[in-house]
Structure formats: C-alpha cells, structure tokens
Tab-separated table of C-alpha atoms in Angstrom:
chain	number	residue	atom	x	y	z
A	1	MET	CA	0.000	0.000	0.000
A	2	PHE	CA	1.239	3.450	-0.927
A	3	VAL	CA	-0.248	6.784	0.189
A	4	GLN	CA	0.769	10.233	-1.070
A	5	GLN	CA	-0.823	13.384	0.307
A	6	PHE	CA	-1.359	16.635	-1.624
A	7	PHE	CA	-1.967	19.750	0.486
A	8	VAL	CA	-3.410	23.064	-0.699
A	9	PRO	CA	-2.410	26.004	1.556
A	10	GLY	CA	-5.140	28.534	2.296
A	11	LEU	CA	-7.944	26.068	1.732
A	12	ALA	CA	-5.961	23.650	3.942
A	13	HIS	CA	-7.317	20.848	1.755
A	14	SER	CA	-5.711	17.410	1.645
A	15	SER	CA	-6.258	14.945	-1.182
A	16	TYR	CA	-4.570	11.595	-1.593
A	17	LEU	CA	-3.186	9.017	-3.974
A	18	LEU	CA	-3.869	5.521	-2.635
A	19	GLY	CA	-1.885	2.980	-4.626
A	20	SER	CA	-1.164	-0.709	-4.868
A	21	ALA	CA	1.380	-2.280	-7.244
A	22	ALA	CA	0.225	-0.915	-10.604
A	23	THR	CA	-3.059	0.924	-10.016
A	24	CYS	CA	-4.277	3.629	-7.691
A	25	ALA	CA	-7.190	5.794	-6.557
A	26	ILE	CA	-7.296	9.557	-6.065
A	27	ILE	CA	-9.332	10.637	-3.060
A	28	ASP	CA	-11.148	14.011	-2.851
A	29	PRO	CA	-9.214	15.625	-5.735
A	30	ARG	CA	-8.809	19.342	-6.220
A	31	ARG	CA	-9.806	20.909	-9.529
A	32	ASP	CA	-6.329	21.439	-11.006
A	33	ILE	CA	-5.587	17.770	-11.626
A	34	GLY	CA	-2.142	17.851	-13.225
A	35	ILE	CA	-0.454	17.061	-9.939
A	36	TYR	CA	-2.240	13.686	-9.710
A	37	LEU	CA	-1.407	12.725	-13.285
A	38	GLU	CA	2.251	13.517	-12.671
A	39	ALA	CA	2.372	11.629	-9.368
A	40	ALA	CA	0.744	8.524	-10.820
A	41	ALA	CA	3.061	8.580	-13.821
A	42	ALA	CA	6.093	8.932	-11.557
A	43	MET	CA	4.978	5.802	-9.655
A	44	GLU	CA	4.094	4.009	-12.933
A	45	MET	CA	0.541	3.588	-11.697
A	46	LYS	CA	-2.749	3.809	-13.573
A	47	ILE	CA	-5.516	5.861	-11.926
A	48	THR	CA	-8.534	3.533	-11.894
A	49	HIS	CA	-10.739	5.067	-9.177
A	50	ILE	CA	-11.715	8.528	-7.940
A	51	LEU	CA	-13.177	8.426	-4.441
A	52	GLN	CA	-15.345	11.228	-3.064
A	53	THR	CA	-16.070	11.195	0.670
A	54	HIS	CA	-18.838	13.812	0.426
A	55	LEU	CA	-20.056	16.889	-1.417
A	56	HIS	CA	-17.321	19.288	-0.411
A	57	ALA	CA	-18.458	22.769	0.531
A	58	ASP	CA	-15.224	24.753	0.599
A	59	PHE	CA	-13.873	23.861	-2.837
A	60	VAL	CA	-14.979	22.577	-6.225
A	61	SER	CA	-13.751	19.043	-6.813
A	62	GLY	CA	-11.823	17.909	-9.872
A	63	TYR	CA	-13.455	14.485	-10.094
A	64	LEU	CA	-14.976	15.060	-13.543
A	65	ASP	CA	-11.781	16.482	-15.051
A	66	LEU	CA	-9.799	13.583	-13.619
A	67	ALA	CA	-12.288	11.016	-14.902
A	68	GLU	CA	-12.161	12.534	-18.386
A	69	ALA	CA	-8.348	12.469	-18.351
A	70	THR	CA	-7.988	8.900	-17.054
A	71	GLY	CA	-11.210	6.972	-17.630
A	72	ALA	CA	-11.286	6.205	-13.894
A	73	VAL	CA	-14.507	5.200	-12.122
A	74	ILE	CA	-16.015	7.933	-9.924
A	75	VAL	CA	-17.146	6.532	-6.557
A	76	MET	CA	-19.684	8.669	-4.680
A	77	PRO	CA	-21.994	8.335	-1.668
A	78	LYS	CA	-25.325	6.983	-2.879
A	79	SER	CA	-27.215	9.463	-0.718
A	80	ALA	CA	-25.452	12.409	-2.417
A	81	HIS	CA	-27.677	11.913	-5.492
A	82	CYS	CA	-24.900	13.208	-7.711
A	83	ALA	CA	-26.113	14.014	-11.224
A	84	CYS	CA	-22.994	12.686	-12.992
A	85	PRO	CA	-22.301	9.072	-13.984
A	86	HIS	CA	-20.711	7.345	-10.992
A	87	GLN	CA	-20.586	4.217	-8.851
A	88	ALA	CA	-22.914	4.902	-5.931
A	89	VAL	CA	-21.865	3.273	-2.658
A	90	ALA	CA	-23.444	2.867	0.768
A	91	GLU	CA	-22.772	1.184	4.122
A	92	GLY	CA	-21.086	-2.194	3.746
A	93	ASP	CA	-20.174	-1.908	0.067
A	94	ARG	CA	-16.705	-3.184	-0.845
A	95	PHE	CA	-14.402	-3.008	-3.847
A	96	ARG	CA	-10.749	-3.732	-4.501
A	97	ILE	CA	-7.710	-2.045	-5.958
A	98	GLU	CA	-5.442	-5.066	-6.408
A	99	ASP	CA	-4.508	-6.165	-2.854
A	100	LEU	CA	-6.316	-3.242	-1.250
A	101	GLU	CA	-9.849	-3.929	-0.052
A	102	ILE	CA	-11.888	-0.772	0.444
A	103	SER	CA	-15.099	-0.876	2.438
A	104	VAL	CA	-17.621	1.913	2.992
A	105	LEU	CA	-18.907	3.283	6.277
A	106	GLU	CA	-21.720	5.816	6.232
A	107	THR	CA	-20.527	8.598	8.562
A	108	PRO	CA	-23.054	11.452	8.365
A	109	GLY	CA	-22.638	14.501	10.556
A	110	HIS	CA	-20.521	17.073	8.771
A	111	THR	CA	-22.880	16.576	5.846
A	112	PRO	CA	-25.879	14.243	5.510
A	113	GLU	CA	-24.311	12.068	2.778
A	114	HIS	CA	-20.796	11.706	4.200
A	115	ILE	CA	-18.982	8.364	3.934
A	116	THR	CA	-15.586	7.045	5.081
A	117	TYR	CA	-13.409	4.661	3.073
A	118	VAL	CA	-11.788	1.954	5.230
A	119	VAL	CA	-8.713	0.313	3.690
A	120	ARG	CA	-7.385	-3.179	4.405
A	121	ASP	CA	-4.120	-4.294	2.850
A	122	ARG	CA	-4.902	-7.951	2.241
A	123	ALA	CA	-1.300	-8.620	1.217
A	124	ARG	CA	-0.321	-8.046	4.852
A	125	GLY	CA	-3.330	-8.762	7.034
A	126	PRO	CA	-7.105	-8.501	7.587
A	127	GLU	CA	-7.168	-5.474	9.932
A	128	ALA	CA	-8.196	-1.977	8.866
A	129	VAL	CA	-4.965	-0.089	8.243
A	130	ALA	CA	-6.234	3.329	7.128
A	131	ILE	CA	-9.332	5.457	6.818
A	132	PHE	CA	-9.964	8.279	4.398
A	133	CYS	CA	-12.517	10.068	6.512
A	134	GLY	CA	-13.040	13.333	4.654
A	135	ASP	CA	-14.408	15.892	7.102
A	136	THR	CA	-15.762	13.498	9.734
A	137	LEU	CA	-12.593	13.198	11.814
A	138	PHE	CA	-9.665	15.617	11.775
A	139	VAL	CA	-6.408	15.796	13.667
A	140	GLY	CA	-7.478	17.335	16.966
A	141	ASP	CA	-11.026	18.129	15.847
A	142	VAL	CA	-14.135	16.841	14.086
A	143	GLY	CA	-16.212	18.163	11.203
A	144	ARG	CA	-18.601	20.992	11.903
A	145	PRO	CA	-22.282	19.948	11.638
A	146	ASP	CA	-23.756	23.449	11.361
A	147	LEU	CA	-23.480	24.040	7.598
A	148	PHE	CA	-27.136	23.025	7.185
A	149	PRO	CA	-28.926	25.453	9.536
A	150	GLY	CA	-32.238	23.629	9.733
A	151	ILE	CA	-30.731	20.281	10.722
A	152	ALA	CA	-27.586	21.243	12.657
A	153	LEU	CA	-28.686	19.506	15.872
A	154	GLU	CA	-29.720	16.377	13.987
A	155	LEU	CA	-26.384	16.262	12.145
A	156	ALA	CA	-24.425	16.823	15.359
A	157	GLY	CA	-26.178	13.801	16.863
A	158	LYS	CA	-25.395	11.718	13.789
A	159	LEU	CA	-21.783	12.870	13.906
A	160	TYR	CA	-21.513	11.624	17.492
A	161	GLY	CA	-22.761	8.223	16.364
A	162	SER	CA	-20.466	8.141	13.326
A	163	LEU	CA	-17.485	8.737	15.557
A	164	HIS	CA	-18.267	6.734	18.691
A	165	GLU	CA	-20.124	3.826	17.105
A	166	LYS	CA	-18.015	3.392	13.972
A	167	LEU	CA	-14.659	5.125	13.590
A	168	LEU	CA	-13.498	4.738	17.183
A	169	ASP	CA	-14.176	0.983	16.995
A	170	LEU	CA	-11.393	0.622	14.424
A	171	PRO	CA	-7.947	-0.601	15.542
A	172	PRO	CA	-5.947	2.066	17.416
A	173	PHE	CA	-3.093	1.780	14.897
A	174	CYS	CA	-5.453	2.559	11.989
A	175	GLU	CA	-4.127	5.627	10.184
A	176	VAL	CA	-6.376	8.685	9.830
A	177	TYR	CA	-6.207	10.634	6.567
A	178	PRO	CA	-8.562	13.657	6.769
A	179	ALA	CA	-9.520	16.022	3.964
A	180	HIS	CA	-8.508	19.193	5.827
A	181	GLY	CA	-5.996	20.571	8.302
A	182	ALA	CA	-5.309	23.680	10.361
A	183	GLY	CA	-6.787	26.803	8.773
A	184	SER	CA	-9.834	25.176	7.194
A	185	LEU	CA	-13.302	26.424	8.085
A	186	CYS	CA	-14.720	22.891	7.879
A	187	GLY	CA	-13.864	22.561	11.581
A	188	ARG	CA	-13.103	24.866	14.474
A	189	ALA	CA	-9.701	23.952	15.901
A	190	MET	CA	-7.822	21.475	13.728
A	191	GLY	CA	-4.244	20.596	14.547
A	192	ALA	CA	-1.334	21.367	12.267
A	193	LYS	CA	-0.308	17.714	11.956
A	194	ARG	CA	-1.832	16.418	8.763
A	195	THR	CA	-2.368	12.742	9.622
A	196	SER	CA	-2.915	10.765	12.795
A	197	THR	CA	-4.191	7.420	14.102
A	198	VAL	CA	-7.524	6.378	15.561
A	199	GLY	CA	-5.881	5.534	18.888
A	200	TYR	CA	-4.129	8.863	19.256
A	201	GLU	CA	-7.255	10.844	18.382
A	202	LYS	CA	-9.305	8.742	20.789
A	203	LEU	CA	-6.938	9.764	23.592
A	204	TYR	CA	-6.244	13.396	22.778
A	205	ASN	CA	-8.868	14.808	20.415
A	206	SER	CA	-10.880	17.152	22.656
A	207	ALA	CA	-14.093	16.570	20.694
A	208	LEU	CA	-13.776	12.808	21.120
A	209	THR	CA	-13.116	12.987	24.848
A	210	MET	CA	-16.617	14.416	25.396
A	211	ALA	CA	-18.274	11.197	26.459
A	212	ASP	CA	-21.651	12.863	26.949
A	213	ARG	CA	-23.658	13.088	23.718
A	214	ASP	CA	-25.563	16.236	24.728
A	215	THR	CA	-22.341	18.035	25.648
A	216	PHE	CA	-20.863	17.072	22.279
A	217	ILE	CA	-23.909	18.375	20.396
A	218	ALA	CA	-23.940	21.659	22.315
A	219	SER	CA	-20.233	22.203	21.722
A	220	LEU	CA	-20.509	21.583	17.972
A	221	THR	CA	-23.524	23.841	17.444
A	222	THR	CA	-22.459	26.969	19.350
A	223	ASP	CA	-19.756	29.577	18.740
A	224	MET	CA	-18.693	28.107	15.408
A	225	PRO	CA	-16.840	30.276	12.844
A	226	GLU	CA	-19.064	31.856	10.222
A	227	ALA	CA	-19.458	29.737	7.093
A	228	PRO	CA	-18.393	31.598	3.930
A	229	ASP	CA	-20.927	32.293	1.196
A	230	HIS	CA	-19.412	29.837	-1.258
A	231	PHE	CA	-19.882	26.808	0.987
A	232	SER	CA	-23.458	26.112	-0.099
A	233	ARG	CA	-22.643	27.075	-3.681
A	234	CYS	CA	-19.676	24.689	-3.985
A	235	SER	CA	-21.647	21.840	-2.433
A	236	ASP	CA	-24.337	22.265	-5.073
A	237	ILE	CA	-21.753	22.497	-7.879
A	238	ASN	CA	-20.183	19.263	-6.686
A	239	ARG	CA	-23.604	17.568	-6.675
A	240	ARG	CA	-24.503	18.743	-10.192
A	241	GLY	CA	-21.025	18.174	-11.585
A	242	PRO	CA	-18.493	20.985	-12.087
A	243	ALA	CA	-17.820	22.425	-15.526
A	244	LEU	CA	-14.727	20.892	-17.081
A	245	VAL	CA	-11.810	23.269	-16.698
A	246	TRP	CA	-10.934	23.182	-20.400
A	247	THR	CA	-14.370	24.661	-21.209
A	248	LEU	CA	-13.780	27.744	-19.036
A	249	PRO	CA	-12.395	31.068	-20.288
A	250	MET	CA	-8.724	31.882	-19.943
A	251	PRO	CA	-7.917	35.444	-18.840
A	252	GLU	CA	-7.125	37.620	-21.851
A	253	PRO	CA	-4.582	40.470	-21.641
A	254	LEU	CA	-6.313	43.821	-22.180
A	255	ALA	CA	-4.675	47.182	-22.747
A	256	PRO	CA	-5.935	49.999	-20.473
A	257	LYS	CA	-8.538	51.404	-22.868
A	258	PRO	CA	-10.310	48.110	-23.716
A	259	PHE	CA	-9.968	47.104	-20.056
A	260	ARG	CA	-11.806	50.260	-18.997
A	261	GLU	CA	-14.462	49.682	-21.651
A	262	LYS	CA	-14.946	46.108	-20.484
A	263	MET	CA	-15.223	47.048	-16.807
A	264	ALA	CA	-18.077	49.414	-17.656
A	265	GLU	CA	-20.291	46.431	-18.537
A	266	GLN	CA	-22.907	45.554	-15.898
A	267	ASP	CA	-21.842	41.938	-15.474
A	268	VAL	CA	-18.162	42.720	-14.790
A	269	VAL	CA	-16.214	43.380	-11.585
A	270	VAL	CA	-12.536	44.173	-11.098
A	271	LEU	CA	-10.378	42.200	-8.678
A	272	ASP	CA	-6.940	43.488	-7.657
A	273	ILE	CA	-4.731	40.690	-6.276
A	274	ARG	CA	-1.486	42.631	-5.711
A	275	SER	CA	-0.006	43.238	-2.249
A	276	TYR	CA	-1.999	45.484	0.040
A	277	THR	CA	0.826	48.045	-0.046
A	278	ALA	CA	0.600	48.195	-3.856
A	279	PHE	CA	-3.193	48.471	-3.725
A	280	SER	CA	-2.844	51.258	-1.171
A	281	GLY	CA	-0.577	53.260	-3.469
A	282	GLN	CA	-2.944	53.221	-6.424
A	283	HIS	CA	-5.716	51.039	-7.753
A	284	VAL	CA	-8.555	51.099	-10.250
A	285	PRO	CA	-11.546	52.826	-8.594
A	286	GLY	CA	-14.205	50.353	-7.477
A	287	ALA	CA	-11.924	47.306	-7.501
A	288	TYR	CA	-12.223	44.538	-4.961
A	289	HIS	CA	-8.911	43.809	-3.283
A	290	ILE	CA	-7.892	40.328	-2.141
A	291	ASP	CA	-4.159	40.101	-1.523
A	292	LYS	CA	-2.839	36.907	-3.100
A	293	GLY	CA	-0.434	36.673	-0.162
A	294	GLY	CA	-3.353	36.036	2.206
A	295	ASN	CA	-6.050	33.378	2.172
A	296	PHE	CA	-6.933	34.251	-1.395
A	297	SER	CA	-9.245	31.456	-2.550
A	298	THR	CA	-11.401	31.434	0.583
A	299	PHE	CA	-12.061	35.169	0.587
A	300	ALA	CA	-12.595	35.236	-3.181
A	301	GLY	CA	-15.292	32.591	-2.860
A	302	TRP	CA	-16.718	34.445	0.132
A	303	VAL	CA	-17.110	37.985	-1.201
A	304	LEU	CA	-17.017	38.002	-5.008
A	305	PRO	CA	-20.396	37.877	-6.769
A	306	PRO	CA	-20.476	34.436	-8.436
A	307	ASP	CA	-22.540	35.566	-11.413
A	308	LYS	CA	-20.077	38.222	-12.601
A	309	ASN	CA	-17.201	38.166	-15.076
A	310	ILE	CA	-13.884	38.932	-13.382
A	311	LEU	CA	-11.182	41.309	-14.625
A	312	LEU	CA	-7.874	41.018	-12.794
A	313	ILE	CA	-5.223	43.515	-11.760
A	314	THR	CA	-1.974	41.577	-11.330
A	315	ASN	CA	1.767	42.096	-11.340
A	316	ASP	CA	2.382	40.048	-14.500
A	317	ASP	CA	0.942	37.524	-16.943
A	318	ALA	CA	1.975	34.475	-14.909
A	319	GLU	CA	0.181	35.794	-11.835
A	320	ALA	CA	-3.032	36.199	-13.842
A	321	ALA	CA	-2.912	32.548	-14.911
A	322	GLU	CA	-2.176	31.435	-11.341
A	323	ALA	CA	-5.049	33.520	-9.984
A	324	ALA	CA	-7.468	31.895	-12.431
A	325	VAL	CA	-6.524	28.481	-10.987
A	326	LEU	CA	-6.986	29.687	-7.409
A	327	LEU	CA	-10.369	31.209	-8.248
A	328	ARG	CA	-11.635	28.100	-10.033
A	329	ARG	CA	-10.947	26.100	-6.879
A	330	VAL	CA	-13.862	27.939	-5.235
A	331	GLY	CA	-16.135	28.076	-8.263
A	332	VAL	CA	-15.273	31.576	-9.471
A	333	ASP	CA	-14.962	30.457	-13.082
A	334	GLN	CA	-15.497	33.510	-15.280
A	335	VAL	CA	-12.052	35.122	-15.169
A	336	VAL	CA	-12.158	36.769	-18.573
A	337	GLY	CA	-9.265	39.240	-18.629
A	338	TYR	CA	-6.471	41.113	-16.903
A	339	LEU	CA	-4.842	44.518	-17.243
A	340	ALA	CA	-1.812	44.098	-19.492
A	341	GLY	CA	1.142	45.947	-18.006
A	342	GLY	CA	-0.677	46.432	-14.728
A	343	MET	CA	-1.204	49.753	-12.953
A	344	PHE	CA	1.943	51.181	-14.574
A	345	GLU	CA	0.219	51.160	-17.959
A	346	TRP	CA	-3.093	52.305	-16.466
A	347	ALA	CA	-1.435	55.394	-15.000
A	348	LYS	CA	0.434	56.073	-18.253
A	349	ALA	CA	-2.911	56.064	-20.050
A	350	GLY	CA	-4.019	58.955	-17.836
A	351	PHE	CA	-6.905	57.115	-16.190
A	352	ALA	CA	-8.111	57.871	-12.648
A	353	THR	CA	-6.807	55.939	-9.672
A	354	ASP	CA	-7.875	55.625	-6.042
A	355	HIS	CA	-5.826	55.158	-2.870
A	356	VAL	CA	-6.004	53.764	0.678
A	357	PRO	CA	-3.588	55.563	3.064
A	358	LEU	CA	-1.648	53.304	5.434
A	359	LEU	CA	-1.207	53.826	9.167
A	360	SER	CA	1.818	52.351	10.938
A	361	ALA	CA	1.419	50.984	14.459
A	362	PRO	CA	2.916	54.123	16.066
A	363	GLU	CA	0.678	56.345	13.942
A	364	LEU	CA	-2.402	54.404	14.989
A	365	GLN	CA	-1.381	54.591	18.639
A	366	GLN	CA	-0.862	58.344	18.325
A	367	ARG	CA	-4.279	58.875	16.821
A	368	ILE	CA	-5.919	56.692	19.490
A	369	THR	CA	-4.079	58.576	22.249
A	370	CYS	CA	-4.883	62.050	20.990
A	371	GLY	CA	-8.576	61.194	20.678
A	372	ASP	CA	-9.162	62.822	17.306
A	373	GLY	CA	-12.421	60.950	16.639
A	374	LEU	CA	-10.925	58.070	14.653
A	375	THR	CA	-13.204	55.012	14.411
A	376	LEU	CA	-11.159	51.801	14.633
A	377	VAL	CA	-12.824	48.751	13.083
A	378	ASP	CA	-11.316	45.324	13.796
A	379	VAL	CA	-12.197	43.090	10.833
A	380	ARG	CA	-10.827	39.785	12.150
A	381	ALA	CA	-12.900	36.758	13.141
A	382	ALA	CA	-14.697	36.599	16.472
A	383	GLY	CA	-12.146	34.243	18.026
A	384	GLU	CA	-9.260	36.525	17.135
A	385	PHE	CA	-11.067	39.615	18.379
A	386	GLY	CA	-11.950	37.833	21.610
A	387	ALA	CA	-8.325	36.816	22.172
A	388	VAL	CA	-7.016	40.402	22.125
A	389	HIS	CA	-8.116	43.705	20.632
A	390	VAL	CA	-7.632	47.433	21.000
A	391	ASP	CA	-9.899	49.017	23.595
A	392	GLY	CA	-12.774	50.824	21.946
A	393	ALA	CA	-12.468	49.054	18.602
A	394	LEU	CA	-15.649	48.049	16.804
A	395	HIS	CA	-15.786	44.444	15.622
A	396	ILE	CA	-17.112	43.751	12.131
A	397	PRO	CA	-15.501	40.805	10.273
A	398	ALA	CA	-14.325	41.876	6.832
A	399	PRO	CA	-16.875	39.952	4.693
A	400	GLU	CA	-19.744	41.357	6.767
A	401	LEU	CA	-18.893	44.904	5.687
A	402	ARG	CA	-20.733	44.145	2.452
A	403	THR	CA	-23.922	44.780	4.445
A	404	ARG	CA	-22.827	46.099	7.844
A	405	HIS	CA	-21.191	49.186	6.347
A	406	ARG	CA	-24.459	50.893	7.286
A	407	GLU	CA	-23.300	50.751	10.928
A	408	LEU	CA	-20.417	53.121	10.140
A	409	ASP	CA	-20.464	56.895	9.643
A	410	PRO	CA	-18.911	57.771	6.257
A	411	ASN	CA	-18.246	61.290	7.511
A	412	ARG	CA	-15.745	60.088	10.131
A	413	ASP	CA	-12.186	58.826	9.733
A	414	ILE	CA	-12.174	55.017	9.794
A	415	ALA	CA	-9.104	52.841	10.370
A	416	LEU	CA	-9.331	49.126	9.583
A	417	VAL	CA	-7.187	46.521	11.333
A	418	CYS	CA	-6.787	42.749	10.951
A	419	SER	CA	-3.917	40.419	11.776
A	420	THR	CA	-1.387	41.685	9.219
A	421	GLY	CA	-3.076	44.042	6.738
A	422	HIS	CA	-4.502	41.614	4.180
A	423	ARG	CA	-8.115	41.330	5.358
A	424	SER	CA	-8.254	44.994	6.352
A	425	SER	CA	-7.312	45.906	2.786
A	426	LEU	CA	-10.188	43.743	1.536
A	427	ALA	CA	-12.398	45.573	4.036
A	428	ALA	CA	-11.150	48.925	2.739
A	429	SER	CA	-12.033	47.960	-0.831
A	430	LEU	CA	-15.540	46.919	0.261
A	431	LEU	CA	-16.088	50.266	1.977
A	432	LYS	CA	-14.639	52.151	-0.988
A	433	ARG	CA	-17.178	50.417	-3.211
A	434	GLN	CA	-19.893	51.790	-0.916
A	435	GLY	CA	-18.668	55.364	-1.301
A	436	PHE	CA	-16.562	55.685	1.876
A	437	THR	CA	-13.610	58.025	1.345
A	438	ARG	CA	-12.063	58.595	4.784
A	439	ILE	CA	-10.501	55.140	5.085
A	440	TRP	CA	-7.109	54.033	6.458
A	441	ASN	CA	-5.566	50.552	6.570
A	442	VAL	CA	-3.363	49.634	9.545
A	443	ALA	CA	-0.145	48.226	8.039
A	444	GLY	CA	1.085	45.174	9.913
A	445	GLY	CA	-2.263	44.839	11.668
A	446	MET	CA	-2.500	43.598	15.216
A	447	THR	CA	0.753	41.698	14.704
A	448	GLY	CA	2.610	44.978	14.220
A	449	PHE	CA	0.617	46.764	16.918
A	450	ASN	CA	1.527	44.032	19.407
A	451	ALA	CA	5.167	43.953	18.283
A	452	ALA	CA	5.391	47.704	18.934
A	453	GLY	CA	4.280	47.088	22.513
A	454	PHE	CA	0.931	48.853	22.281
A	455	ALA	CA	-1.160	45.759	23.099
A	456	PRO	CA	-0.644	42.260	24.540
A	457	GLU	CA	0.583	39.600	22.153
A	458	CYS	CA	-2.286	37.912	20.302
A	459	PRO	CA	-2.064	34.154	20.953
A	460	LEU	CA	-3.756	33.343	17.654
A	461	CYS	CA	-1.507	35.608	15.588
A	462	VAL	CA	1.817	34.113	16.668
A	463	VAL	CA	1.213	30.374	16.129
A	464	PRO	CA	2.610	29.801	12.627
A	465	HIS	CA	0.815	26.513	11.907
A	466	GLY	CA	-1.849	26.366	14.590
A	467	PRO	CA	-5.626	26.279	14.390
A	468	ARG	CA	-6.031	29.955	13.616
A	469	PHE	CA	-9.025	31.247	11.703
A	470	LEU	CA	-7.528	32.316	8.404
A	471	GLY	CA	-4.159	33.606	9.553
A	472	LYS	CA	-3.876	36.795	7.563
C-alpha cells in the first residue's frame, strides 16, 4: 500500500493518492488535476478510481476532469444523489484495488451524505490499516455539523454516532487521513499535523473525549466560525457536476482602454490581487482587493459575486494565470481578462486611480491617544477579536462589511485593522465600493501593533501553523 498526500495552503485541503502495485485511486481531488497525473506517472501507476467522501463545501472538486483524463470510475456516496455518472456506494459496500480492499462506512454529521473509506491491505493482514474520513474526523477536531442550519442539531447527533459507534471501533493503529488541516473552516480547531491514528485521536482529540452526547452536540452547534458564502454554492456544484476546466475562459490580456471599456459592462467586476501596499498606493476605482499573499481562494469565494465576469489587476501575466486556478478552486470560473502591463500602464494612459492611506502601528497609537475621533474597526474573526483587541475598537468581520457598512459613519475617519493588513485591505475595498472616502488601513495589523508594545501579544496571531481562523 502506498499513500501520497497533496496539500493546498489557504484552503488547507488534503487529497490523496492511494496505490497498490500498478493501479491507484485519487481521493477528494482538487480541480487542477495535473499534480495527480504527474504523481501517478512517476509511480508508474494507472488511476482507476476517484473516491469522493462527500459533497465538499469549501472547494470545487476535480473528479470530472480527472475522470475525463484517465477513464477512472467515480465513486460517490449513494445518498449524495450526484447528477454525474458514478458508482454509488453505501454502508457495507466493498471493492478492490489489487490487494487493497476498500469498504464503505456511512458517517453522516458534517454533511448528511458523508462516507468514510476503510482500507485493508490484504497482502499483509485482515485489519483496517487506514481510513480516508473526509471531514468526519480531523487531527485534533471533528467536522462541523452546522453548515445546514435547519438540521444542525440532527447532524451533530449523527456525527456523534459516526465517531463513537463506527470510527473509534477501528484498531488504534489505523491511520487517519482527513480532507482538511489547520486553517480550514470545515472545523473549528484542527491541529497542524496532517495525519494521525484512531488511537491517538481517541486519547487526545478534545471533541472525542466528550463522552456525553448532549455536551458534544452543544459544543458543535455553538460559537462556530461563520461559514463563507461559497460553501453552499460549492456543495451544489459538486452535486450537479463541475464544468470541465478546459471549457472555461482563460484570462485575456487587455490594454488599459479596452480594459476600462470592459469594466463598464454591468456583469463585470474588477479584482486586484497585488499586495496590500501596492493596492494602497494606487488602484482602479471600485476594484475589490484580495491580496494573493493572504487566504486568497477562501475570501474570493466568500465575497465576489459568483454571477459576474472577473477582470484582474496583477503584477504580470503568470500571476493572472495562477489567480485563475486559485479562483476556479472555489467556483469563481469567469475570469475573462487582466490589465496588461498592470497599474503602470493604467497610470500612463491617464486614467483615474484611487488610494487607501496606510497607518503604521505608532501612527495608529498616536491617533488613538490624541482622541481625534478616529473610528477603529477590527475586521478579524470573532475568536481573534476575543483573544485580544484594542480598547474601543468596533468588531465587524471583513466579509460582513458588504452589508454592515451601514453601521459606520462615512463622515468620520475610519481605520481598519486585521492580523497583518490583508483582510483589512479587503475591508477597505468593500467600503470604498460603498462610497466611503475617509478610510485608512493599519499596516502590519495587530501583529505589528503588538510587536510595537501597544497591546498584549495575540495568541492566535503568533502560532505559525496552529488552528487559527484564516491567519492573515
């Protein structure tokens, strides 16, 4: 038996190659499938199966693209009612990949249709050696059951049963291969280690040590991170079957004049993906800003209107192509063009630009101290804000400013702060789109403010690989 993991930063998504001697399966593949084709070729294996644990909510799966490229059989939960041709499986079903026997456990809870693939290497012994458990069991956490608001309590109860009556009955040495790690919003507090064992999780996973079912349900249905907008959208795309990537538009380079003409169309929005310092200096008026150095895919899926064509502002051609891949991972498929030559050419053409002034940590502290009427808005997640924040700061998470901007006075100076400056720049672009003009972004965010000694160190900002919300 051979297992290779593929990890996507930002989305914190893990997919796997499960191989025997000459054939293999790909489990929960991402949409850009080249990496699997290369890995299988390097191992001289043929991809014969594509295994889906559930209808993923945080990303669009590449199962159709991979099936087209390889002819592999798509294996799906029967209860998912997927619209594409596939092998539907349910509790107790078994199939083989050479010496590997794979059996199916129905493990609802994170989603209603969730299944776990249990692997036995019959060349070595009859015991279960590994589980590919999707978002049922993580390292240090379990899948959140609250993505379906009307049935969250019911799913939490089913999740308890899936864990305590099925997965925890497997041998303690059985390896655990989850679909996500630290940073994903499919759980609340995943560990940074990307694999584990049933025995270790049984001993030290805080969610599993809650022996009382009611306590478990209460814990998993209160104080959970907000679910991004694209979660329900991606789940539905994965049920219907994603568009094949080769059928989607490729971003076309546009000179400043045709770019400006294109952005005037009603179904078009502009997305600037450069650093927040570059965006601050000058940007196309009305552009969204999502710094590619932050958690780009998640926030793009969260805030960009899914029915619009996207025009990009990038540093170069290669970055435009890379951004299209990152956007497709969350179902933002209509990336139709980018500004050739970037903002340098835009400025040379004499077109208008907008700006977001930056405040350093000492400058922010000075303005707070002098009491000049500055409104400070902390745009981090609730857990981060609760850990440490500046006294007097308002708390509005960045994506919520799309609607909660009405709580702010556009006639007052507003400074926006996050962990480092990435999310606060997104927040600034959202407010700019609503007509706010007196906006500042705090460079370095709370990390810089703490480093300057103006506030206690944020415990969630300093753990480089820990279970932080979105990090930047």
